[in-house]
Coordinates of C-alpha atoms in Angstrom, one line a residue:
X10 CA 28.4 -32.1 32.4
X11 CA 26.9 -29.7 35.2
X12 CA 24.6 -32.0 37.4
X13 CA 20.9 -31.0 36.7
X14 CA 19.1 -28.7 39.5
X15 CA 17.2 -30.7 41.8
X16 CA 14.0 -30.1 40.2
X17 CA 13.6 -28.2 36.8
X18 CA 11.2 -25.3 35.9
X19 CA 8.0 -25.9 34.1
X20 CA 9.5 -24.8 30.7
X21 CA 12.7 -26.8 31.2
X22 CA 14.0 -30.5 30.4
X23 CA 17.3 -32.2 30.6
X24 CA 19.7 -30.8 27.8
X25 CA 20.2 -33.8 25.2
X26 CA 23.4 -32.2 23.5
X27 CA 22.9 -31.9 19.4
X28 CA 26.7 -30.6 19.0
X29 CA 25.5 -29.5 15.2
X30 CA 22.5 -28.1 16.2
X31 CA 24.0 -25.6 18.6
X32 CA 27.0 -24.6 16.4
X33 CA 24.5 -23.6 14.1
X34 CA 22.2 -21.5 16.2
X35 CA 25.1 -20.2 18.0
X36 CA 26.0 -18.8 14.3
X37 CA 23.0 -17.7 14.1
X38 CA 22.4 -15.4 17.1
X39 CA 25.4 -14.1 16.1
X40 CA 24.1 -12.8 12.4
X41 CA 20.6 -12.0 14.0
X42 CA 22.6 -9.5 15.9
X43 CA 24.2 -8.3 12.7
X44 CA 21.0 -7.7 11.5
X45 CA 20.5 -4.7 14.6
X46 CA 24.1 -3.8 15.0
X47 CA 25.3 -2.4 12.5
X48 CA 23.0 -3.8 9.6
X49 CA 20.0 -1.8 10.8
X50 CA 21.7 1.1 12.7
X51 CA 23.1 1.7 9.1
X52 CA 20.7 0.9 6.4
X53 CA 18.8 3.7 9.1
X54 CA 21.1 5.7 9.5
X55 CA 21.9 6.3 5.6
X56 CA 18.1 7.3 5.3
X57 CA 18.1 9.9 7.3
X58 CA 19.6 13.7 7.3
X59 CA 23.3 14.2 7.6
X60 CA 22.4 16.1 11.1
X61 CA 20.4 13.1 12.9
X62 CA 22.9 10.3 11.9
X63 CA 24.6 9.7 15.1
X64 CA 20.9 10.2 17.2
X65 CA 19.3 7.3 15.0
X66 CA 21.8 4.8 15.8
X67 CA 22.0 5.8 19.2
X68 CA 18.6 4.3 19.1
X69 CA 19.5 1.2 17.8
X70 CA 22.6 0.6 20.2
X71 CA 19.9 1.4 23.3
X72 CA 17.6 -0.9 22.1
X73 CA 20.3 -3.3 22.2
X74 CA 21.5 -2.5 25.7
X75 CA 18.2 -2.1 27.7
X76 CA 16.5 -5.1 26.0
X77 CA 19.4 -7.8 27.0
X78 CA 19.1 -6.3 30.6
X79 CA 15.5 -6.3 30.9
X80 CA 15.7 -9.8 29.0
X81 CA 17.8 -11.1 31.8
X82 CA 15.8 -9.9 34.2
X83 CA 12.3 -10.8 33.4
X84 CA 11.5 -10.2 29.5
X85 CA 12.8 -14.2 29.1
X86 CA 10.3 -15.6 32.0
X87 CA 7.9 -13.7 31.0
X88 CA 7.9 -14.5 27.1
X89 CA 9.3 -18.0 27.3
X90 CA 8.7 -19.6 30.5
X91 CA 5.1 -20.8 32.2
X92 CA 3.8 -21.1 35.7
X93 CA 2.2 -17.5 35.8
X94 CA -1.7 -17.1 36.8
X95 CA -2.5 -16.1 32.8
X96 CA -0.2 -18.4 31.4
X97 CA -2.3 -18.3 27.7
X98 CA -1.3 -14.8 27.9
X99 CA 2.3 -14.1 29.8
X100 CA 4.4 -16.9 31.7
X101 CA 5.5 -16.3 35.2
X102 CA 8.3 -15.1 36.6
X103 CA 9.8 -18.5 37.6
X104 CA 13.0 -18.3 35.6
X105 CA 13.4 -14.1 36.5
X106 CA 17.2 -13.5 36.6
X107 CA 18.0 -16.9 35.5
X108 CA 17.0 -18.5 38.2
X109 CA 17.7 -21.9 37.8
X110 CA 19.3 -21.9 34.0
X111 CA 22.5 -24.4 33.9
X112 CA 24.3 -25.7 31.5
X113 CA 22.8 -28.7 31.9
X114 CA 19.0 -27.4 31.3
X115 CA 17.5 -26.7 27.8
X116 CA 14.1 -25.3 26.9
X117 CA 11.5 -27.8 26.3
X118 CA 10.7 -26.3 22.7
X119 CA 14.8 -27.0 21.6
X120 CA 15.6 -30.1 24.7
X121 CA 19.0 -30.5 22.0
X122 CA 20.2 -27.0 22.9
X123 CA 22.1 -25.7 26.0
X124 CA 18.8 -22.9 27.4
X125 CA 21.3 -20.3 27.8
X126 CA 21.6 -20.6 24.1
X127 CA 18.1 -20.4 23.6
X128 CA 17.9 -17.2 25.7
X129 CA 20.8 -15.6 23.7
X130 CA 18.9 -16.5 20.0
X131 CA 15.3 -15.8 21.3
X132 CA 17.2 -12.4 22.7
X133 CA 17.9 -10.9 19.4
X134 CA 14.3 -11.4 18.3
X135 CA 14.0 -9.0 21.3
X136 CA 16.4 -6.7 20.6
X137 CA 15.9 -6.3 17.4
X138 CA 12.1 -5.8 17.0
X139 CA 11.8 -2.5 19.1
X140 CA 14.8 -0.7 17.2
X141 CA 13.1 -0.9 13.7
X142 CA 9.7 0.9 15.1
X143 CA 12.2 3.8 15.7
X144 CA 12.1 4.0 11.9
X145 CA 8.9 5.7 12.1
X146 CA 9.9 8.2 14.5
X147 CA 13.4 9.0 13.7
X148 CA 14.6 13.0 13.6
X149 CA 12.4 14.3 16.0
X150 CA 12.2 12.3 19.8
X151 CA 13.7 13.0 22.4
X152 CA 16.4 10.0 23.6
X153 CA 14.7 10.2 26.9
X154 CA 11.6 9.2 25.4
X155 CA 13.0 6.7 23.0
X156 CA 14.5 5.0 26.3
X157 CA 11.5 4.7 28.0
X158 CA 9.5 4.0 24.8
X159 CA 11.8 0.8 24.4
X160 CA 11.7 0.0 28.1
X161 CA 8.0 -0.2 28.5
X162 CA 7.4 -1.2 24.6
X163 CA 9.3 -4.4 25.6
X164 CA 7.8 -5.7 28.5
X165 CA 4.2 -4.5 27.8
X166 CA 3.7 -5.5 24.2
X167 CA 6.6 -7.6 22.8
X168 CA 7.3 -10.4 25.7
X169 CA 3.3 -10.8 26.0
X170 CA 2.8 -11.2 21.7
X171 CA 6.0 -13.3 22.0
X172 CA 4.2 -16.0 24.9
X173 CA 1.1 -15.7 22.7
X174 CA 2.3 -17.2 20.0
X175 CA 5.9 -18.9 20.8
X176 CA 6.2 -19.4 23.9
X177 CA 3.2 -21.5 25.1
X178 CA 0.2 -18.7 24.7
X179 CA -3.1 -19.0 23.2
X180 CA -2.0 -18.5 19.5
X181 CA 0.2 -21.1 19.2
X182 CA -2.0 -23.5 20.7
X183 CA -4.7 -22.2 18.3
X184 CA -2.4 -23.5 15.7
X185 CA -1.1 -19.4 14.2
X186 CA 2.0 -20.2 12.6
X187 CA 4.8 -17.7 12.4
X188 CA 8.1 -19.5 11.7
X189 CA 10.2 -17.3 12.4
X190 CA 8.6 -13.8 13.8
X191 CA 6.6 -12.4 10.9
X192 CA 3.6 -11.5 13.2
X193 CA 5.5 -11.5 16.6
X194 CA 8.6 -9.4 15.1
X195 CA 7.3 -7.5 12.1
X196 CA 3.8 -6.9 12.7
X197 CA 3.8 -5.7 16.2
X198 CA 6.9 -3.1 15.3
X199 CA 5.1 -2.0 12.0
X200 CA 1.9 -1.5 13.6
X201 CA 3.7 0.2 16.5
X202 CA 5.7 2.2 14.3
X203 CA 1.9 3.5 12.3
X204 CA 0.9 4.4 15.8
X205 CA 3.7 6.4 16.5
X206 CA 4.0 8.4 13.8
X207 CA 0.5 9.0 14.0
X208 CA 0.8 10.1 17.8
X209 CA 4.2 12.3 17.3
X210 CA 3.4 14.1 14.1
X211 CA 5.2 14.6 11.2
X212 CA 9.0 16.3 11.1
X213 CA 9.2 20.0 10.6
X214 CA 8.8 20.3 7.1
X215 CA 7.4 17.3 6.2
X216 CA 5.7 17.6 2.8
X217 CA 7.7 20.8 1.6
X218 CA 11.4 20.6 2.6
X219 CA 13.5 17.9 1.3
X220 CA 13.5 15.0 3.8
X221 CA 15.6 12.7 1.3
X222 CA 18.1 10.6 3.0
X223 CA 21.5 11.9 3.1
X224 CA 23.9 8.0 1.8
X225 CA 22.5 5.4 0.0
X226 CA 25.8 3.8 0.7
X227 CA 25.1 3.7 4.1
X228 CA 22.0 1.8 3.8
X229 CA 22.8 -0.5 0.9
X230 CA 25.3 -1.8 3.3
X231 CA 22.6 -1.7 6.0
X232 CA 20.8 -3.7 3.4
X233 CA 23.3 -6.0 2.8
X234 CA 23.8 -7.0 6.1
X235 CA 20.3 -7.5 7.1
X236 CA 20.3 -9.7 3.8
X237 CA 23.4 -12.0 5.6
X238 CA 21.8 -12.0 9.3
X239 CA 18.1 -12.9 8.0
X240 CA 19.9 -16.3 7.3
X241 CA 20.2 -17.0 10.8
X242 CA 16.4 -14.6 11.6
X243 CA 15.0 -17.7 9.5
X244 CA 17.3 -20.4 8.8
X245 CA 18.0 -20.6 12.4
X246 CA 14.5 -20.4 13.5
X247 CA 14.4 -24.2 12.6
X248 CA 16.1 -24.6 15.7
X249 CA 18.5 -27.3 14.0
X250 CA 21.2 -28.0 11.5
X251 CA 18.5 -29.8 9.4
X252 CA 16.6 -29.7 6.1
X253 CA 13.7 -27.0 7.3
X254 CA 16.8 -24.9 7.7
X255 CA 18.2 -25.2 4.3
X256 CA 14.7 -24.8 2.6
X257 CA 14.1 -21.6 4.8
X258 CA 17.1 -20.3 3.8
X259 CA 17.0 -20.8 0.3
X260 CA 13.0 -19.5 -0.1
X261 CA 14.9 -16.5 1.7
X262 CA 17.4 -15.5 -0.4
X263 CA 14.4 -16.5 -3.7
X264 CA 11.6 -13.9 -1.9
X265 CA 14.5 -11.2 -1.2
X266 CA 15.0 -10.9 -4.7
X267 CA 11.9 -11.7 -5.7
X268 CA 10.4 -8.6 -4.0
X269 CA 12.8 -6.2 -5.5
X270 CA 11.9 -6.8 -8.7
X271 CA 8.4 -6.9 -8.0
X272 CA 8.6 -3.4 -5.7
X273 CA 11.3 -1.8 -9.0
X274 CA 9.1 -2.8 -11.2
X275 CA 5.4 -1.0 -10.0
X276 CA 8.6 2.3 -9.1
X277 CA 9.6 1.7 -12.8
X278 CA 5.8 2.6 -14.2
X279 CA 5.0 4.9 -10.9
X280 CA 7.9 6.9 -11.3
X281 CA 9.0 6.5 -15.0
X282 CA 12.8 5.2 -13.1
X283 CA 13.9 2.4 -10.8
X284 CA 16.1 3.9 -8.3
X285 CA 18.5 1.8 -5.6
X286 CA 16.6 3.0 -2.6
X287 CA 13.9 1.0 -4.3
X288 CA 15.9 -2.2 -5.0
X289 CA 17.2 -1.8 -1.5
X290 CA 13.4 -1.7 0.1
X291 CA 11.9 -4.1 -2.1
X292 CA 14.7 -6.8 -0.8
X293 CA 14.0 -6.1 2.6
X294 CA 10.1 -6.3 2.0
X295 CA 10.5 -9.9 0.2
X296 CA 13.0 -10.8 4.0
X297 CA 10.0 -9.3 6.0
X298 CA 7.1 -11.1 3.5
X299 CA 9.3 -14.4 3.3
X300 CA 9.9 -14.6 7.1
X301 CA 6.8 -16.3 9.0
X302 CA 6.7 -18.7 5.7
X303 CA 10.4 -19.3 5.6
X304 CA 10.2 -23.2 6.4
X305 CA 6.7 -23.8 5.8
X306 CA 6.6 -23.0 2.0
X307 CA 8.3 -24.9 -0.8
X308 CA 10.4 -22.8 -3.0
X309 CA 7.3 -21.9 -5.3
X310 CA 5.6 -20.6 -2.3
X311 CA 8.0 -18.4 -1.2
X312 CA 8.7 -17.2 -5.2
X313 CA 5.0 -15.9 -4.7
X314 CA 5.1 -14.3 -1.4
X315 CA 8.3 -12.1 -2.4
X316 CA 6.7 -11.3 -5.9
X317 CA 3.6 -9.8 -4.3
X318 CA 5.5 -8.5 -1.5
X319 CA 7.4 -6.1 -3.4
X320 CA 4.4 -4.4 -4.7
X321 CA 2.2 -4.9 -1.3
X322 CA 5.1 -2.7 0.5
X323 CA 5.6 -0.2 -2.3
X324 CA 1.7 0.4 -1.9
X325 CA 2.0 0.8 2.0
X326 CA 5.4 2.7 2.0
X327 CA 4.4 5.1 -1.2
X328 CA 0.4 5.5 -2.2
X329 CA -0.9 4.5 1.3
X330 CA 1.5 7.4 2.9
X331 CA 1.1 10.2 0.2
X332 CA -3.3 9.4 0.7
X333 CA -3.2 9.7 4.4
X334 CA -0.3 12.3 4.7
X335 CA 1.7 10.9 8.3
X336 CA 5.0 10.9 8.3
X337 CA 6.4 7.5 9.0
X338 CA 10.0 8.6 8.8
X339 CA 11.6 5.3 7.3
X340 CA 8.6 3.0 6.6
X341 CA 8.5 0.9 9.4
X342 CA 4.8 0.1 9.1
X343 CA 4.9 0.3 5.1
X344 CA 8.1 -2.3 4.9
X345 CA 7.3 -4.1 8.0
X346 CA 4.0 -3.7 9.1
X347 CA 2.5 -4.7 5.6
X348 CA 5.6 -6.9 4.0
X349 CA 4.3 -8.8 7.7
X350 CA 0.7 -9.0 7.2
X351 CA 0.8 -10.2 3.8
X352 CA 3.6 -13.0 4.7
X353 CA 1.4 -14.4 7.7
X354 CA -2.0 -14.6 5.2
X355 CA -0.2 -15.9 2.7
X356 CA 1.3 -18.5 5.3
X357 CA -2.0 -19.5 5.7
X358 CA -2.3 -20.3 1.9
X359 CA 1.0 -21.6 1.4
X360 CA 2.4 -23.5 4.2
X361 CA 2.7 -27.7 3.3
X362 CA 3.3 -30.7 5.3
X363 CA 5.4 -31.9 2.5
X364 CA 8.0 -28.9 3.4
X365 CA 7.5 -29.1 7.4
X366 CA 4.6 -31.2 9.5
X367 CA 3.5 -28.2 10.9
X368 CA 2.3 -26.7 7.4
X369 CA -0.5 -29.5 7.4
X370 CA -2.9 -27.5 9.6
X371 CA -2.3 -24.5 8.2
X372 CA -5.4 -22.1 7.9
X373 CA -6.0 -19.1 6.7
X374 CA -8.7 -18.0 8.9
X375 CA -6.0 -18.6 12.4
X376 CA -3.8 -16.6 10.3
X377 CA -5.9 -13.7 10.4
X378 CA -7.1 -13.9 13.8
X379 CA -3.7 -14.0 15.2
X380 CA -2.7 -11.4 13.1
X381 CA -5.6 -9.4 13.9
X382 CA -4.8 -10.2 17.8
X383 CA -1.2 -8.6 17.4
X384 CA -2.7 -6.0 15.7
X385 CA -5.1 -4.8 18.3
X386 CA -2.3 -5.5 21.2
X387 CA 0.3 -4.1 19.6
X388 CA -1.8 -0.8 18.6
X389 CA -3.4 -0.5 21.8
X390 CA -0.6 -1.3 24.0
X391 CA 1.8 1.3 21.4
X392 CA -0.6 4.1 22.2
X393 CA -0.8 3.7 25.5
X394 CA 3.1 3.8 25.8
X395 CA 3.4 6.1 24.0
X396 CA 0.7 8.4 26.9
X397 CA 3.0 7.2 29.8
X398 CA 5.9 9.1 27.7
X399 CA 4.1 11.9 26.8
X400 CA 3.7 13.3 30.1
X401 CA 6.5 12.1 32.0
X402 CA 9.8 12.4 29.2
X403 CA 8.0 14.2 26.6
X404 CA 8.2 12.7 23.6
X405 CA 9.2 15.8 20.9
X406 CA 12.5 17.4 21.1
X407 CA 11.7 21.4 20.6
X408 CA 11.2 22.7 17.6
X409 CA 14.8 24.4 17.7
X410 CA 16.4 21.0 18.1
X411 CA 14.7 19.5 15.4
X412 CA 15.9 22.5 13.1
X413 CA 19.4 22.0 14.3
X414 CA 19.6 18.1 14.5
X415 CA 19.5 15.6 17.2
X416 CA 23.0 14.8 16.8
X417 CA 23.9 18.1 18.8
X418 CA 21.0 18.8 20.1
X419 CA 20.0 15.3 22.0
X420 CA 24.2 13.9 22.2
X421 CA 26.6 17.1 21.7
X422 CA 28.4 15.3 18.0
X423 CA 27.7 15.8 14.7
X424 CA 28.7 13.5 11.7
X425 CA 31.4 15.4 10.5
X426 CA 33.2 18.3 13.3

């Protein structure tokens, strides 16, 4: 065993080994991952045109490579550690670069796992979160932009929601509940995504020329492995090989489906025919609507928040779109940003002490004042992002570009030479 550091950080404690526990979670940052690479960069990349394939998951394999950097090098002090002069609002930059991580320390919040484990789960949380608000945007910014956007995005909204509410901030210790990233995942990318799109503008041709996406394949097998990693998204947000985790992965797989009958049955009567890009976003809107429940609920409770999931999403992604005509490209804010708000509410209604002691001070009301603090920081601190790259990247490739695609345009390949 490595010998402790002589005096450990203010977020740290001695590592008291659970040998289960860590082979689980370190199975489960490995199907979080899934869920960005390639379960995201292709259930994307099948909804968009044949000529901005290759650009969209470009976006998705960024996200992944500047967030574990900047996670290295202060998004993980920043979001998980304390000492820092606003410490209900950001921790300090104690633990920037690792600084004083061993083998031998472990995150008070999981003192049976090794930290650097911690840091590795907690990372694709990170990663992932940024990479779906491109959803919103996708066909028409610049890579440039969708750097920066990602870069700044991180540090200035993510890593301080994160601290709010998991890592030691005021939300937590209001008592908000978000199991596993409903609020501090979901929310803040949907709502970020909304802003976006409203920012950008819609794609050339949105509302006339046929946007449709160009394989369903493609994104069913997105959709399948989102399915797979959101076993370790929730299951593994337990933090142990334990019951929680098999309860929050079972309400899981019961919501998933759940939702996509709800969400195929209001397309059914909308559109007179169920199709599978339905089926497909109803089970990801029962994941999203299931996730800061996961192990909270009992299986009843989770049967209800995918049921009215499905419909919730199909309202935000279809009727709320077509009323106020902006173009979020691939729903971010209709899947995620509502499928979110309606799973942290009905948290609040839902959760029980006999699933998980944490469920007995559950409260609607600190539901929706957390949610409606993510909200505003997310929004606010989107927008203002979104300024920085509007007049130092630009955030709009030219018109001619987005004619052509931003395969060639943005990256010099196309799909198919």
């Amino acid at each position: 065993m490595t010998p402790l550091p002589a005096a450990l950080l203010s977020h740290q404690a001695p590592l008291d080994l659970n040998e289960a526990s860590t082979a689980w979670i370190l199975t489960s940052t490995a199907l979080v991952l899934l869920m960005t690479l390639p379960g995201l960069a292709l259930f994307y990349g099948g909804m968009v045109r044949r000529k901005n394939v290759i650009a969209t998951i470009a976006q998705a394999v960024a996200a992944f490579a500047i967030v574990t950097v900047l996670w290295f090098v202060v998004g993980y002090s920043l979001a998980f550690g304390s000492g820092g002069v606003a410490d209900s609002v950001v921790g300090g930059l104690e633990a920037a670069f690792l600084n004083g991580v061993t083998p031998a320390t472990a995150h008070r919040l999981a003192p049976g796992l090794p930290e650097f484990l911690w840091i590795a789960y907690q990372l694709t949380f990170a990663v992932i979160t940024p990479a779906l608000i491109a959803g919103a945007f996708a066909e028409r910014v610049k890579f440039p932009a969708a750097v920066l956007f990602v870069c700044l995005w991180h540090l200035l909204v993510y890593v301080p929601i994160c601290h709010q509410v998991w890592g030691g901030g005021w939300m937590g210790s209001l008592g908000v509940l978000d199991f596993a990233g409903g609020a501090v995942v979901h929310v803040s990318a949907g709502v970020a995504g909304l802003v976006a799109a409203l920012v950008i503008g819609p794609r050339h041709g949105f509302g006339r020329d046929n946007l449709a996406p160009h394989n369903l394949a493609l994104t069913a097998i997105g959709a399948g492995l989102l399915l797979v990693g959101w076993l370790g998204f929730n299951a593994g947000s337990a933090w142990a090989a334990d019951g929680i985790a098999a309860v929050a992965a079972f309400n899981t797989l019961l919501a998933a489906a759940a939702a996509a009958i709800g969400w195929t049955v209001v397309e059914w009567i909308d559109h007179r025919r169920p199709t599978l890009l339905g089926l497909l976003s109803g089970l990801v809107a029962g994941l999203v609507g299931i996730t800061p429940a996961a192990g909270l609920v009992d299986a009843r409770g989770a049967f209800v928040i995918g049921l009215l999931s499905g419909p919730a999403c199909y309202a935000g992604a279809v009727w709320l779109k077509r009323a106020l005509k902006y173009d979020d490209s691939l729903d971010a804010f209709g899947l995620h940003g509502v499928g979110g708000i309606v799973g942290a509410l009905l948290t609040g209604v839902f959760a029980t002490a006999a699933i998980n002691p944490a469920g007995a001070n559950a409260s609607l009301v600190r539901q929706a004042v957390g949610l409606a603090a993510v909200v505003a920081w997310s929004g606010v601190g989107t927008f203002l992002v979104l300024m920085i790259c509007r007049f130092t990247t630009g955030l709009r490739v030219a018109k001619e570009d987005e004619i052509e695609g931003l395969d060639y345009a943005q990256h010099g390949e196309t799909l198919h030479p």
